[in-house]
Structure formats: C-alpha cells, structure tokens
XYZ file of C-alpha atoms in Angstrom:
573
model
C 86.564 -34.675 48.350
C 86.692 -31.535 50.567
C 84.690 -28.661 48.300
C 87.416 -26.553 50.667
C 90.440 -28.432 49.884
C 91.499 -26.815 46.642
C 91.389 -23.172 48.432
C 93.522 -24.261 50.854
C 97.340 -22.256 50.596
C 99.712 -24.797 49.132
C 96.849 -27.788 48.578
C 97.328 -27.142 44.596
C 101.436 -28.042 45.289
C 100.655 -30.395 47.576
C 97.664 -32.432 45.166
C 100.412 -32.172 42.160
C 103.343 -33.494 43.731
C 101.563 -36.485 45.745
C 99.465 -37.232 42.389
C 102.850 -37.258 40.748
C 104.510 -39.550 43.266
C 101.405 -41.963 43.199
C 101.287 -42.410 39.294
C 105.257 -43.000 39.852
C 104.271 -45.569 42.886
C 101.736 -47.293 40.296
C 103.872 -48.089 37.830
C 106.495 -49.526 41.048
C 103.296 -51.297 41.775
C 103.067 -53.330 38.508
C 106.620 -53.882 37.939
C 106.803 -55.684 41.505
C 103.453 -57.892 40.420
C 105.298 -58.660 37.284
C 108.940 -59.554 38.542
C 106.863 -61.812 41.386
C 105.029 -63.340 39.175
C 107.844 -63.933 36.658
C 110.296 -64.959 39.638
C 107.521 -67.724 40.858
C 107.120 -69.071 36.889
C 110.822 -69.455 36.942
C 110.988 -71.223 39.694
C 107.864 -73.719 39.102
C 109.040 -74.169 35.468
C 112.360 -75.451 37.025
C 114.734 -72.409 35.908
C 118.067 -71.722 37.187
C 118.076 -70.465 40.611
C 119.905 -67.208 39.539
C 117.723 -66.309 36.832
C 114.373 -66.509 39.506
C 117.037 -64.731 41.935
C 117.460 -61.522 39.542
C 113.401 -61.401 38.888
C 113.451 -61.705 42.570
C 116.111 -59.263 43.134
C 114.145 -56.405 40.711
C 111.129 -57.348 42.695
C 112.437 -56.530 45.920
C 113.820 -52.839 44.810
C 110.219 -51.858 42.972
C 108.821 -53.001 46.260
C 111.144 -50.768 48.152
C 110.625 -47.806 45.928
C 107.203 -48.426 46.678
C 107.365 -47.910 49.907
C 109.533 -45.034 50.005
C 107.103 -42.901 47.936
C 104.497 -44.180 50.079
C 106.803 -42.365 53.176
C 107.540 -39.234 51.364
C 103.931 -38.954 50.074
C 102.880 -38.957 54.060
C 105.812 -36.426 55.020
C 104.259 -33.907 52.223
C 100.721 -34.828 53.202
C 101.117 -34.038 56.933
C 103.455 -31.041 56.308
C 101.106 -29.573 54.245
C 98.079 -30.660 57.254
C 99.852 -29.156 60.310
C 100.713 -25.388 58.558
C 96.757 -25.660 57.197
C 95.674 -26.581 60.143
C 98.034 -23.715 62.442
C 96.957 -21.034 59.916
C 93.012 -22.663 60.462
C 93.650 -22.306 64.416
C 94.930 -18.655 64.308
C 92.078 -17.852 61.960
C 89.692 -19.312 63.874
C 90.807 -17.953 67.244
C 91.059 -14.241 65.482
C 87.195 -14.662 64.108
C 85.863 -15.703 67.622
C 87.945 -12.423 69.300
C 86.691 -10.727 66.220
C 82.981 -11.947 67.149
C 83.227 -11.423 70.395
C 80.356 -12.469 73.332
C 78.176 -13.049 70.072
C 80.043 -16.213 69.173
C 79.980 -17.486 72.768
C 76.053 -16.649 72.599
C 75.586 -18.728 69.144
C 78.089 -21.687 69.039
C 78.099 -21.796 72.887
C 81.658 -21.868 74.917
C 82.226 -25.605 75.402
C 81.712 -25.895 72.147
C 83.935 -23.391 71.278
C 86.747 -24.882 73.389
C 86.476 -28.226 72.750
C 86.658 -27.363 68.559
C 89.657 -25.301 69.422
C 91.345 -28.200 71.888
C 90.141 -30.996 69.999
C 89.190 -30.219 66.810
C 92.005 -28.246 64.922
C 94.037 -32.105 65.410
C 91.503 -33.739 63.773
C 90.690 -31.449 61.109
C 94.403 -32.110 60.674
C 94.632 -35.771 60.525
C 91.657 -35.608 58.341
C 94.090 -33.106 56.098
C 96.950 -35.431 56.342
C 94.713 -38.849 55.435
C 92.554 -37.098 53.088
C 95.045 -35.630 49.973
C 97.186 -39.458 49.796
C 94.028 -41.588 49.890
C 92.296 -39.460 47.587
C 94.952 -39.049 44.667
C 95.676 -43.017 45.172
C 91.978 -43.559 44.785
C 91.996 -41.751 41.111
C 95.212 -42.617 40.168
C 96.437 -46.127 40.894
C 92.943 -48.255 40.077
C 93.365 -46.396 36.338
C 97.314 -46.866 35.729
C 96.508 -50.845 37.060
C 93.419 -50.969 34.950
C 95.150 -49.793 31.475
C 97.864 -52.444 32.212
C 95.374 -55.000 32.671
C 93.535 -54.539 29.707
C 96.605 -54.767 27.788
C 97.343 -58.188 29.421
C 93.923 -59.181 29.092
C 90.532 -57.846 28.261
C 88.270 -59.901 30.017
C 89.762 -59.360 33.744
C 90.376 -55.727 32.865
C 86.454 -55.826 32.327
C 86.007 -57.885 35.690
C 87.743 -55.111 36.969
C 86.267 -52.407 35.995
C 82.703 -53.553 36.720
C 83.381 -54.752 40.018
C 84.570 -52.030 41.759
C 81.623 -49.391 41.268
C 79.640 -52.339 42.495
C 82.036 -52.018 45.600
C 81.734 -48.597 45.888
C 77.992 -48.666 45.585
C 78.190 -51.037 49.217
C 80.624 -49.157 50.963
C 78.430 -45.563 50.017
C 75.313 -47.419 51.562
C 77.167 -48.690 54.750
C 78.670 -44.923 54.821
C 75.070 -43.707 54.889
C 74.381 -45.623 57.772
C 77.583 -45.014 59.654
C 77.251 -41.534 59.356
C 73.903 -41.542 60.667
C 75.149 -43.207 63.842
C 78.094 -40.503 64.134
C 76.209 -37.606 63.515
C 74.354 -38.740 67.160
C 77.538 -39.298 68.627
C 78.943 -36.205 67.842
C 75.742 -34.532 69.294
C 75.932 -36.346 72.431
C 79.474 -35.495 72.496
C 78.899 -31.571 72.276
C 76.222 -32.409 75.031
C 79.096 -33.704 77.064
C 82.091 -30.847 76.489
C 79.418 -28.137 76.948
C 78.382 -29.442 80.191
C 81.834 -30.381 81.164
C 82.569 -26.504 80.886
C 79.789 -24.965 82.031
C 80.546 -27.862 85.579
C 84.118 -26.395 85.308
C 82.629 -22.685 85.359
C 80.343 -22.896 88.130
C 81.735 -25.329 90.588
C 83.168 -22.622 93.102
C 78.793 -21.591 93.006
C 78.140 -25.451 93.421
C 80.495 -25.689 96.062
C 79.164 -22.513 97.889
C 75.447 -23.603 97.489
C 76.431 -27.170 98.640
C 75.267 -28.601 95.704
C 78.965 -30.335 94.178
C 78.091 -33.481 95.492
C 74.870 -33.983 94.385
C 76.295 -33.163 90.806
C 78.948 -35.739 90.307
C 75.760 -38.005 89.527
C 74.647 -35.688 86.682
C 78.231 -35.670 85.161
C 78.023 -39.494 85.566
C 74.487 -39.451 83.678
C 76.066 -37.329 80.663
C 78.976 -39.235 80.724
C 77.321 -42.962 80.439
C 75.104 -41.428 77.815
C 78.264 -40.764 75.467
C 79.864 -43.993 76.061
C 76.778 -45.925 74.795
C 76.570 -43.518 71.909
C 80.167 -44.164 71.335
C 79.852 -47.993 71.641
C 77.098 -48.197 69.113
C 79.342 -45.922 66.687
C 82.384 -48.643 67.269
C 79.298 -51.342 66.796
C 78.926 -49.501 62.827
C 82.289 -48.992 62.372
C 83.413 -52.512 62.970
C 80.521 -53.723 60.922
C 81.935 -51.225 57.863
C 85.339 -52.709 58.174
C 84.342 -56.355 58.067
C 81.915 -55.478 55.158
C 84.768 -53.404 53.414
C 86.933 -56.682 53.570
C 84.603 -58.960 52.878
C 83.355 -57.274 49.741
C 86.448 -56.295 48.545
C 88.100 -59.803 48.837
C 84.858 -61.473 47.180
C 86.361 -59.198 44.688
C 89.239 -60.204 44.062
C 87.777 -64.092 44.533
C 85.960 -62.910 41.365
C 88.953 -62.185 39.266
C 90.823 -65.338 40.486
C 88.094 -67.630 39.646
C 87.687 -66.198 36.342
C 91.406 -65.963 35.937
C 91.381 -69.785 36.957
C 89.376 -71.298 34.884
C 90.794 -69.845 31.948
C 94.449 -70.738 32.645
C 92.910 -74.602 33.020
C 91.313 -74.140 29.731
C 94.425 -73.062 28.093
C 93.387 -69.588 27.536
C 96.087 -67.875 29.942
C 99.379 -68.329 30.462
C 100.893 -68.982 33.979
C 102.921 -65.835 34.612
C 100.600 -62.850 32.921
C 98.080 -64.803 35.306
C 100.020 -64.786 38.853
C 100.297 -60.770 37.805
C 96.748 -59.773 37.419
C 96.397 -61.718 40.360
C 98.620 -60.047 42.258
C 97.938 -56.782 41.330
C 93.971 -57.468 41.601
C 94.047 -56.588 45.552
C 96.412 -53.558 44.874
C 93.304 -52.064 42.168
C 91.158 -52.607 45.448
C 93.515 -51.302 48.134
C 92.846 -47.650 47.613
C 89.003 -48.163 48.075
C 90.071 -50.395 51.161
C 91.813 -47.581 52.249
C 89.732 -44.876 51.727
C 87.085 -47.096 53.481
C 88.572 -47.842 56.589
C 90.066 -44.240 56.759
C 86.438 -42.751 56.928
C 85.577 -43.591 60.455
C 89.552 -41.719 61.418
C 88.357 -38.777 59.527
C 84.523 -38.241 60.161
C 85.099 -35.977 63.087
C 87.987 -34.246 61.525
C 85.249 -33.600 58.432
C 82.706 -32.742 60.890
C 85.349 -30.095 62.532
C 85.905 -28.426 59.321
C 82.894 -28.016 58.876
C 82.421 -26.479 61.891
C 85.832 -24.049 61.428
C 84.534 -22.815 58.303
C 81.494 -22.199 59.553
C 82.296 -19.942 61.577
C 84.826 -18.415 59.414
C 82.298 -17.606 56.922
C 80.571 -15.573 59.593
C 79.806 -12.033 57.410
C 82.758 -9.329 58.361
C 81.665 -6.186 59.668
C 82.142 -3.589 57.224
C 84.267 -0.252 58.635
C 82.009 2.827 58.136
C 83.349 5.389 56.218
C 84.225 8.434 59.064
C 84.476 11.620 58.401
C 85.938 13.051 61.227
C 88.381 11.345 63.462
C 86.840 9.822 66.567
C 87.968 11.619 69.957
C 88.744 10.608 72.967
C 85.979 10.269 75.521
C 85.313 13.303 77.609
C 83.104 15.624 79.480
C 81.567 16.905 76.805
C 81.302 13.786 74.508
C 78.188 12.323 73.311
C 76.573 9.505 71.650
C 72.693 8.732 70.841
C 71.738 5.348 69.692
C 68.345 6.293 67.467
C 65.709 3.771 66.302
C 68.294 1.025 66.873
C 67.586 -2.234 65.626
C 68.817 -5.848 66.536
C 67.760 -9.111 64.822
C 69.526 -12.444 65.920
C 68.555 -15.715 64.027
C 65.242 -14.407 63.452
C 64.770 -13.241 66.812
C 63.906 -9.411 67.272
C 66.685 -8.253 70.497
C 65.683 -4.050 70.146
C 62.896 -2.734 67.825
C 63.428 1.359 67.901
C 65.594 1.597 70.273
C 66.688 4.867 71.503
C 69.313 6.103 74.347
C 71.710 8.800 74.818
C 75.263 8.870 76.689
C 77.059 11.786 77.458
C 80.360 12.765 79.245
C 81.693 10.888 82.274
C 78.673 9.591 83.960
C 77.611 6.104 85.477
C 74.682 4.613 83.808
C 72.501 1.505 85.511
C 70.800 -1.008 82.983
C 68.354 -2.975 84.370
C 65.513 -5.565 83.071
C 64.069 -8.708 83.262
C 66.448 -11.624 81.759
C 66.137 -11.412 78.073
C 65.084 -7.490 78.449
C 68.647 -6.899 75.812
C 70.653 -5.917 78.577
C 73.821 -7.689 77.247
C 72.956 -6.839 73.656
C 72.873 -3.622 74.569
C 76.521 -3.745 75.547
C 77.350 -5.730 72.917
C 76.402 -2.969 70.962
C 77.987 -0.277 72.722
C 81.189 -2.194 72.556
C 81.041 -3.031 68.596
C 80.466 -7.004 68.855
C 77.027 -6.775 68.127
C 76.076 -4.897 64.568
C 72.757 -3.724 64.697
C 70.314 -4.535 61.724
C 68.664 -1.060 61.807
C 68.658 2.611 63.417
C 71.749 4.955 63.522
C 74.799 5.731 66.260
C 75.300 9.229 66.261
C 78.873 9.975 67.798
C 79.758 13.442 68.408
C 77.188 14.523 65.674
C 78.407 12.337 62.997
C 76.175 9.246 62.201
C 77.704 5.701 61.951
C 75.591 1.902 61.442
C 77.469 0.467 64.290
C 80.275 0.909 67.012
C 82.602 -2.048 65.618
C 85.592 0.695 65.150
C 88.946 0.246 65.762
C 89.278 3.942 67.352
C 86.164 3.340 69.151
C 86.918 0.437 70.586
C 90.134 1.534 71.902
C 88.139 3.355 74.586
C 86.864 0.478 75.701
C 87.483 -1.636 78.498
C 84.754 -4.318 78.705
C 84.146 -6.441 81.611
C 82.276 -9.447 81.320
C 80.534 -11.712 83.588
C 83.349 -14.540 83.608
C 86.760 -13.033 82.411
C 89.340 -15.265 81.090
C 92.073 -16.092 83.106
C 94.804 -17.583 81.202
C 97.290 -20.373 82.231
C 100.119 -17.735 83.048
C 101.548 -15.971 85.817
C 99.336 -13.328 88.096
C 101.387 -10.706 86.466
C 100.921 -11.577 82.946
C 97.178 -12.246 83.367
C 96.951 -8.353 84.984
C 98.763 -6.831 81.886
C 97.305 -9.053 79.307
C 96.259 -6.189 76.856
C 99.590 -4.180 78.268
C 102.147 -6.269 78.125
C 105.065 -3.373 78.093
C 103.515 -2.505 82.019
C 106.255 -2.343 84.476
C 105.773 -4.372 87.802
C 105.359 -1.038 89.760
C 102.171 -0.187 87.306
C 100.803 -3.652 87.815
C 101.321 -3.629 91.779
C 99.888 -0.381 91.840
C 96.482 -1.614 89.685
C 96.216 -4.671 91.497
C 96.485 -2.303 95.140
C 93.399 -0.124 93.911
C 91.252 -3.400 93.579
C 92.759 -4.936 96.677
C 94.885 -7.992 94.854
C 97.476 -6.917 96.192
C 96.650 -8.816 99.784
C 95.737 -12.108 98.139
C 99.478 -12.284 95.724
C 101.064 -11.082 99.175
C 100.073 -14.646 100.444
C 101.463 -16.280 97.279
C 104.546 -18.534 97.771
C 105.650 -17.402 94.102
C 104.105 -13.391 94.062
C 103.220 -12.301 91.097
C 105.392 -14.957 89.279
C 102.367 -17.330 90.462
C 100.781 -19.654 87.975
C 96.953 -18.853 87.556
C 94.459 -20.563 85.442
C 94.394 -23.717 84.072
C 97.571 -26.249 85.660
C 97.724 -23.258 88.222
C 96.429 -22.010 91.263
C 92.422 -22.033 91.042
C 91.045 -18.676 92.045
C 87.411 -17.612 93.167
C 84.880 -15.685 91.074
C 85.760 -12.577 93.173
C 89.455 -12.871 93.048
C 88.807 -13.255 89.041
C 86.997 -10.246 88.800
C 89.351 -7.830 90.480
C 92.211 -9.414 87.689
C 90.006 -7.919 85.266
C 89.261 -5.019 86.668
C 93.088 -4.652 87.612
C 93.510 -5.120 83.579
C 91.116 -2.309 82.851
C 92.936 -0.188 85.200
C 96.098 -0.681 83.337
C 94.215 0.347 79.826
C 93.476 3.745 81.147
C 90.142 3.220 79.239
C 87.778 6.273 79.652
C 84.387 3.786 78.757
C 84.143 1.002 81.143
C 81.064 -1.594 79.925
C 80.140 -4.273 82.834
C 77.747 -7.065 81.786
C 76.596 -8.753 85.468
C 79.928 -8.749 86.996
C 78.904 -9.776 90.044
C 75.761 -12.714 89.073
C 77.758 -15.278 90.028
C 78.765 -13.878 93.014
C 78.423 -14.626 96.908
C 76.585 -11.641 98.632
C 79.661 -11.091 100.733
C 82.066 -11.050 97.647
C 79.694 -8.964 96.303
C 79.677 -6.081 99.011
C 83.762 -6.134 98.701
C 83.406 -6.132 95.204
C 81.336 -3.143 95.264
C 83.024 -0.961 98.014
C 86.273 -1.559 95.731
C 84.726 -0.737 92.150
C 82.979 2.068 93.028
C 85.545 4.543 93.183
C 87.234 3.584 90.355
C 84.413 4.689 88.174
C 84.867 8.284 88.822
C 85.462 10.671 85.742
C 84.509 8.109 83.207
C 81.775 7.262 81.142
C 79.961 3.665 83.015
C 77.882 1.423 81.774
C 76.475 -0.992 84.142
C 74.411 -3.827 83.227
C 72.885 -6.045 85.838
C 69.854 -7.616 87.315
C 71.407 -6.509 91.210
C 68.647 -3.598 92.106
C 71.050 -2.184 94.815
C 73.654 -1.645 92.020
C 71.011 1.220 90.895
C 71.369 3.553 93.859
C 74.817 4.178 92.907
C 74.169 5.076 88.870
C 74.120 8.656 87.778
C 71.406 7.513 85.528
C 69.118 3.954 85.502
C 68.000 2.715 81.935
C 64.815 0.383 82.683
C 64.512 -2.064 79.308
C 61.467 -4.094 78.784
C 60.908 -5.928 75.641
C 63.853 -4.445 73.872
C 62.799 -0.905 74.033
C 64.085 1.589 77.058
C 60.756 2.181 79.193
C 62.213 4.607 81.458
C 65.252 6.661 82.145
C 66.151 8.573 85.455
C 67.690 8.642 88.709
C 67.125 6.079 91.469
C 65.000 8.682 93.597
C 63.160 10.183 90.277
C 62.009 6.106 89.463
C 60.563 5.579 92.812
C 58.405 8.914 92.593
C 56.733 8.011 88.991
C 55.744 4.510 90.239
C 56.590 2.706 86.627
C 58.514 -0.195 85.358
C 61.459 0.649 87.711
C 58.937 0.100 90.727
C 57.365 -3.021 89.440
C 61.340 -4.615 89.252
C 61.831 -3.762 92.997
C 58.232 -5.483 93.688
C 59.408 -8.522 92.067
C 61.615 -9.775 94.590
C 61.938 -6.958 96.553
C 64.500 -4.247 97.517
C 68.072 -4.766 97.198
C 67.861 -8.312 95.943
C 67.984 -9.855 92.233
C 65.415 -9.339 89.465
C-alpha cells in the first residue's frame, strides 16, 4: 500500500465506496458458487430440468452483478487516478518553475521530461490498479473465508494456511523482480537523458560534423536498454508462471482434501462443488495483485519520484519592511558573506559583491568557479545557506521574492521554446502584447528578417511538431521576450556557449545595445564578452578574487590575466 495514498484528495471516498462495492461483489461471489454448485447437484442427482434451470437462472444474475460492480469499481478507480494524477502534473510542473535551474541541475532535464511525458500516466495507471486490487485483496479472501468455515472447518483451515504460504513466494519472487527493474529503470534514465541532451545539441553536432559519428552512440545506449528490458520481461514471465503455478497447487490442495473426504462420506456433494468453486476466487485477488505488480512498478517508481521532488523544502518569504522599488540609478544591493551549500558541496564560502544602478557587470571563472550559482542567486532560485542580501539598506536571507523577481528577466543558456506559434513563444510571459509590440521586439533583435521568410509569419509553428530553429534564432526569441517584460535587471547565464563564432558576433552586435540603462549581469566563460562590461567580477573557488574594469585587470596582472593566458585573448576559458 502507497504510505501516500490516504493523503491523496478524494482517496478516503474513493477507498470507502470501492471497499463497499467489493464486500457487496463478495457476497455476489458466493451466491454464484452456491447456485452453480446447487444447479450441477440437481442435475447429477437427476432433478427436474426446471428446478436446475432456476439455480441456474440465479446463478447467472449474481454472476452478472458481479461483473457490473467489478465495471463501476474501475470507473471510480480511474476517475479518481486521472484528477490525482492532473492535480500531481500541475503540482509537479509548478515545483520545478518554482525550483527553477536548481531542479534541472539536481534531477537533470531528461529526467525531468521524461517523468513529466511518461511518468504522470503511469503513476496513474498505478492509481487506477492500485485502490481495486488492494481493497479486493483485504476484503474478498475474509468474506470467502468466514463462509467457508461455516461450511466446513477443515478447508476453511486449508485456506487460511495456504495463502500466507503463497504470499510468502510471491514476496520472494517480488524481491528479485524488483531487483532486476530497479536496473532497468536506471538504464532507462541513462537512455531519456541522453536522448535529450542528443536532441539539445544536434544543431552543435551537425556544425562540428560530428552527427554521424553519433548515431552509433545512440545505437550503443539504445541496445543497452533493450537487453535490460529483455531480462526484466525474462523475471516477469518467470513471476507470472510461478504466481499460477503456486496458486493453482493451491487450490489442488483444497480439492484433494475436499476429495477424499466426500469419498469417505464426510462431505456432501453440493457444499463440496462450492468450496471448490469459490477456492480459486479466495486466490484471485493475490493472482491479481501479483500479476498487476510488474504494470505498476514504474508507476510506483514515478511516484516516488513526483513526491520527491514535491517534498523539496519551500522557500520561506522574508518578512520586508519596506516595499521593494523598482530598479534604478540609484539602487543598490550587496551580497555579504554569502554562503551556498549544495548536497554537501560548498558553491560560495564568504562571498561578497555589490550592484548598483544601471550598469553592465561581466562574471567570469573557470567552469565550476559559481558563475551560474551566482545568478541563481541573484534571480531567487538558489537560497543561500549563509551571509545576508542587503537591498536598498534593508537586509533579506535570499532574493526568492515575488517583487524582486518581477524585475527580472533571466536568460538562460538554452531557453524553452514551446510547441506554439512564433508569436506566442515571443509573448510567453505577456500574453495581452499586441502584434505591433511583438513585431517591434522581435525588429530590435533582428527576428523580424527570419519570420519575414516564414510561409505562415508569426502564426508559424515553432518547437516541438514545428519548424526547428537554430541556437541563435532561439536566443533572440528570448531576448525578444525580455524585451516585451520591460525588465530593468537582465541576468544572462552563457548565452552564447553553444554558439557558432559567427552567430556569436551577430548575437553580440544585436544585444549590446539593448543593455543600455539597466542593471546587467553577464555570466560567461567568452573573454571578449569582458571588454564590453562596465564592471568584470573574476570568481575563483567560490569567492570574487577581483573586481574592475577590463583595462584596470590587465594593469594589476592577477586572476583576470591568468584567464586570458589560458587560452588566450578573445577565445573561451
């Protein structure tokens, strides 16, 4: 049983009514065994035809009501699975928005997409399996047992000792399956995250020449999850068979017993052919349940997964005393002794920086200097563990306020482009923009040109099932996004890594004077990116080692100068 299940909105209603219905489908369960056996009795002690013909007659309607529970217990069941499982999917998708860059960072995007595409079904067909077998597991082996024993003590006994000794098999073949999935499921994160991350950089593979050459790792990924697969199915058949073969030497158990008895006299015919009849429908739930488990690992596994990372702590709203104002010339913020921990890694150990008014400020570092983390900072997705934010004079823990946040307009590395039209993509976060705003943003980043040459304009599908577009041409729809914010902070995290040094230049000779008049923060490992900040923050080790101009760097001969050594001027650190 799900430890989750109970908190679940409506899984109380849900567990009541089905447990209801199954105690009501046990007792259909029994009257059918009984009217059977009483119709074959009839029969073989050489009744009249209509007599056997009304015990047949009740059997067939008990059966029938049987059935029909059995069909409105699956209606409730999977109701009750596909509104948990679209209020799981909204949840989920808010706490990853809500996490930001830091849950691409720790879960990893293909992961992330493939629990979102793939996962949210089967943690609802594990939902919509789980509350039926369950309650017919606890309820119908009891209501079959006490009628038994009231037929006869000795097979109610049989019973009820063989089928914890069932149980007992099925948990140790369970053990073993589960094993054997675990590594599956492994091999198939393996598989979506590198399926992604191919997705991602195949324009780069294709530029470098390279696409060929990895078909042949996709292909090696690809046959490893099919064996992994194929000796799951190898477990899972051997489960099934085991599941049937124990649970009919079960009820071969009962009938023996049961037969030798009704040759000594002991039994009578027709309280005999019952038992017997009932005897596989005491073991059915467990059947059930068994064979069930292999449809409903990964669904199990998922929710695991969901609430995982719904149990991710919430970051606590400071307490402000003053209202936060808009960004402007004469705003300022200091970051003091700041302090980031990530699973037990140290990120920034005293950090300290200060921002103020509209300026453009370079960071720059080795990879795994904190660059990112420092934006994830400045843009509230990151909380830090330690140190103070000091906004305006009034100290806050963190930047992960709504008012704050506002300001923002953060462009990552790889924006999202969603499967939608170019026009709905630009005002994604404005969605009450007019066309003549949105073909005015896209003209200052120079998008204009490349919809021009659409069949469709700006009605043209982009993103997934639509027209691919280059990491450039992705880019400038973000940028054209931020545009359309009117956002006085603008946070880059390596825009332009994944760019060609031609897409590059363009990119640069458009950005640059759209940064005017607003407070920049510009984190990359591009050197020549520097000669155009206000200010360059050099990071080593998670603490700032230097602060100044381009020209002030190269005179004190410092950390700033050792980057450009590295690989030398104007190419990547």
């Amino acid at each position: 049983m799900d430890k989750n299940l109970l908190q679940y909105k409506g899984s109380k209603q849900a567990m009541a009514l089905i447990g209801l219905l199954t105690a009501v489908q046990s007792i259909a369960i029994i009257f059918q065994a009984i009217y059977l056996a009483r119709a074959i009795t009839q029969l073989f002690q050489g009744a009249d035809g209509s007599i056997a013909l009304r015990s047949f007659v009740i059997f067939v309607v008990a059966n029938s009501i049987r059935h029909l529970i059995q069909w409105v217990k699956e209606r409730i069941s999977y109701n009750f699975a596909d509104q948990t499982a679209k209020e799981f999917e909204q949840l989920l998708l808010r706490k990853i928005f809500d996490l930001g860059p830091q849950a691409l960072g720790k879960y990893g995007s293909g992961n992330l997409v493939t629990l979102g595409l793939e996962g949210i079904p089967k943690f609802r067909k594990y939902l919509e399996l789980l509350l039926p077998r369950s309650m017919s597991m606890a309820i119908v082996p009891v209501v079959i047992l006490v009628y038994v024993f009231t037929q006869d003590k000795m097979s109610a006994i049989t019973l009820f000792l063989v089928l914890p000794i069932l149980i007992i098999f099925l948990i140790l073949i369970g053990m073993m399956s589960q094993k054997k999935i675990d590594a599956q499921m492994d091999t198939y994160r393996l598989l979506s995250r590198h399926f992604v991350d191919s997705l991602r950089g195949i324009v780069t593979l294709k530029y470098l020449g390279r696409s060929r050459a990895h078909e042949q790792s996709i292909a090696v990924v690809s046959d490893k999850y099919r064996i992994a697969t194929n000796r799951s199915l190898r477990f899972a058949f051997l489960s099934s068979f085991s599941l049937d073969f124990f649970a009919s030497l079960s009820v071969a158990v009962v009938a023996v017993e049961l037969g030798l008895r009704l040759i000594n006299g002991q039994m009578l015919l027709e309280p005999s052919l019952a038992i017997l009849i009932l005897a596989p429908e005491y073991f059915l739930p467990v059947r059930e349940l068994g064979n069930d488990f292999h449809a409903t690992a990964d669904g199990k596994d998922a929710s695991e997964q969901i609430h995982k990372i719904l149990d991710e702590p919430e970051i606590q709203k400071p307490q402000i005393v003053n209202p936060i104002k808009s960004w402007d010339k004469q705003s300022k913020l200091e970051l003091r002794d700041l302090q980031v921990q990530m699973e037990e890694q140290t990120i920034f150990e005293g950090l300290n920086l200060t921002l103020q008014g509209h300026t453009k400020i370079g960071i720059i570092g080795h990879s795994g200097a904190g660059k990112s983390t420092l934006i994830d900072v400045l843009s509230g997705f990151t909380v830090p563990s330690g140190g103070q934010c000091i906004l305006d004079g009034e100290p806050l823990p963190h930047l992960a306020i709504e008012e704050w946040q506002d300001q923002i307009a953060y462009i990552p590395q790889h924006p999202s482009i969603f499967p939608d039209t170019v026009l709905n993509n630009v005002r994604f976060y404005e969605p009450d923009a007019s066309l003549a705003e949105v073909e005015e943003a896209a003209k200052r980043v120079g998008l204009d040109q490349l919809v021009a040459a659409f069949p469709n304009g700006y009605d043209e599908p982009i993103g997934a099932g639509g027209r691919v577009l280059s990491g450039g041409e992705e880019q400038r729809i973000a940028v054209a996004r931020s545009l359309l914010q009117r956002r006085q902070i603008l946070l880059f995290d390596e825009p332009t890594a994944h760019l060609d040094i031609e897409t590059e230049h363009d990119m640069k000779q458009m950005l640059l004077p759209l940064l005017d008049d607003k407070l920049v923060v510009f984190a990359t490992h591009r050197i020549h990116w520097m000669r155009e900040m206000d200010t360059i923050v050099v990071l080593e080790n998670g603490k700032v080692v230097e602060t100044g101009s381009h020209e002030q760097l190269l005179r004190t001969d410092g950390a700033y100068c050792r980057l450009l050594e590295a690989r030398g001027k104007g190419h990547a650190v």
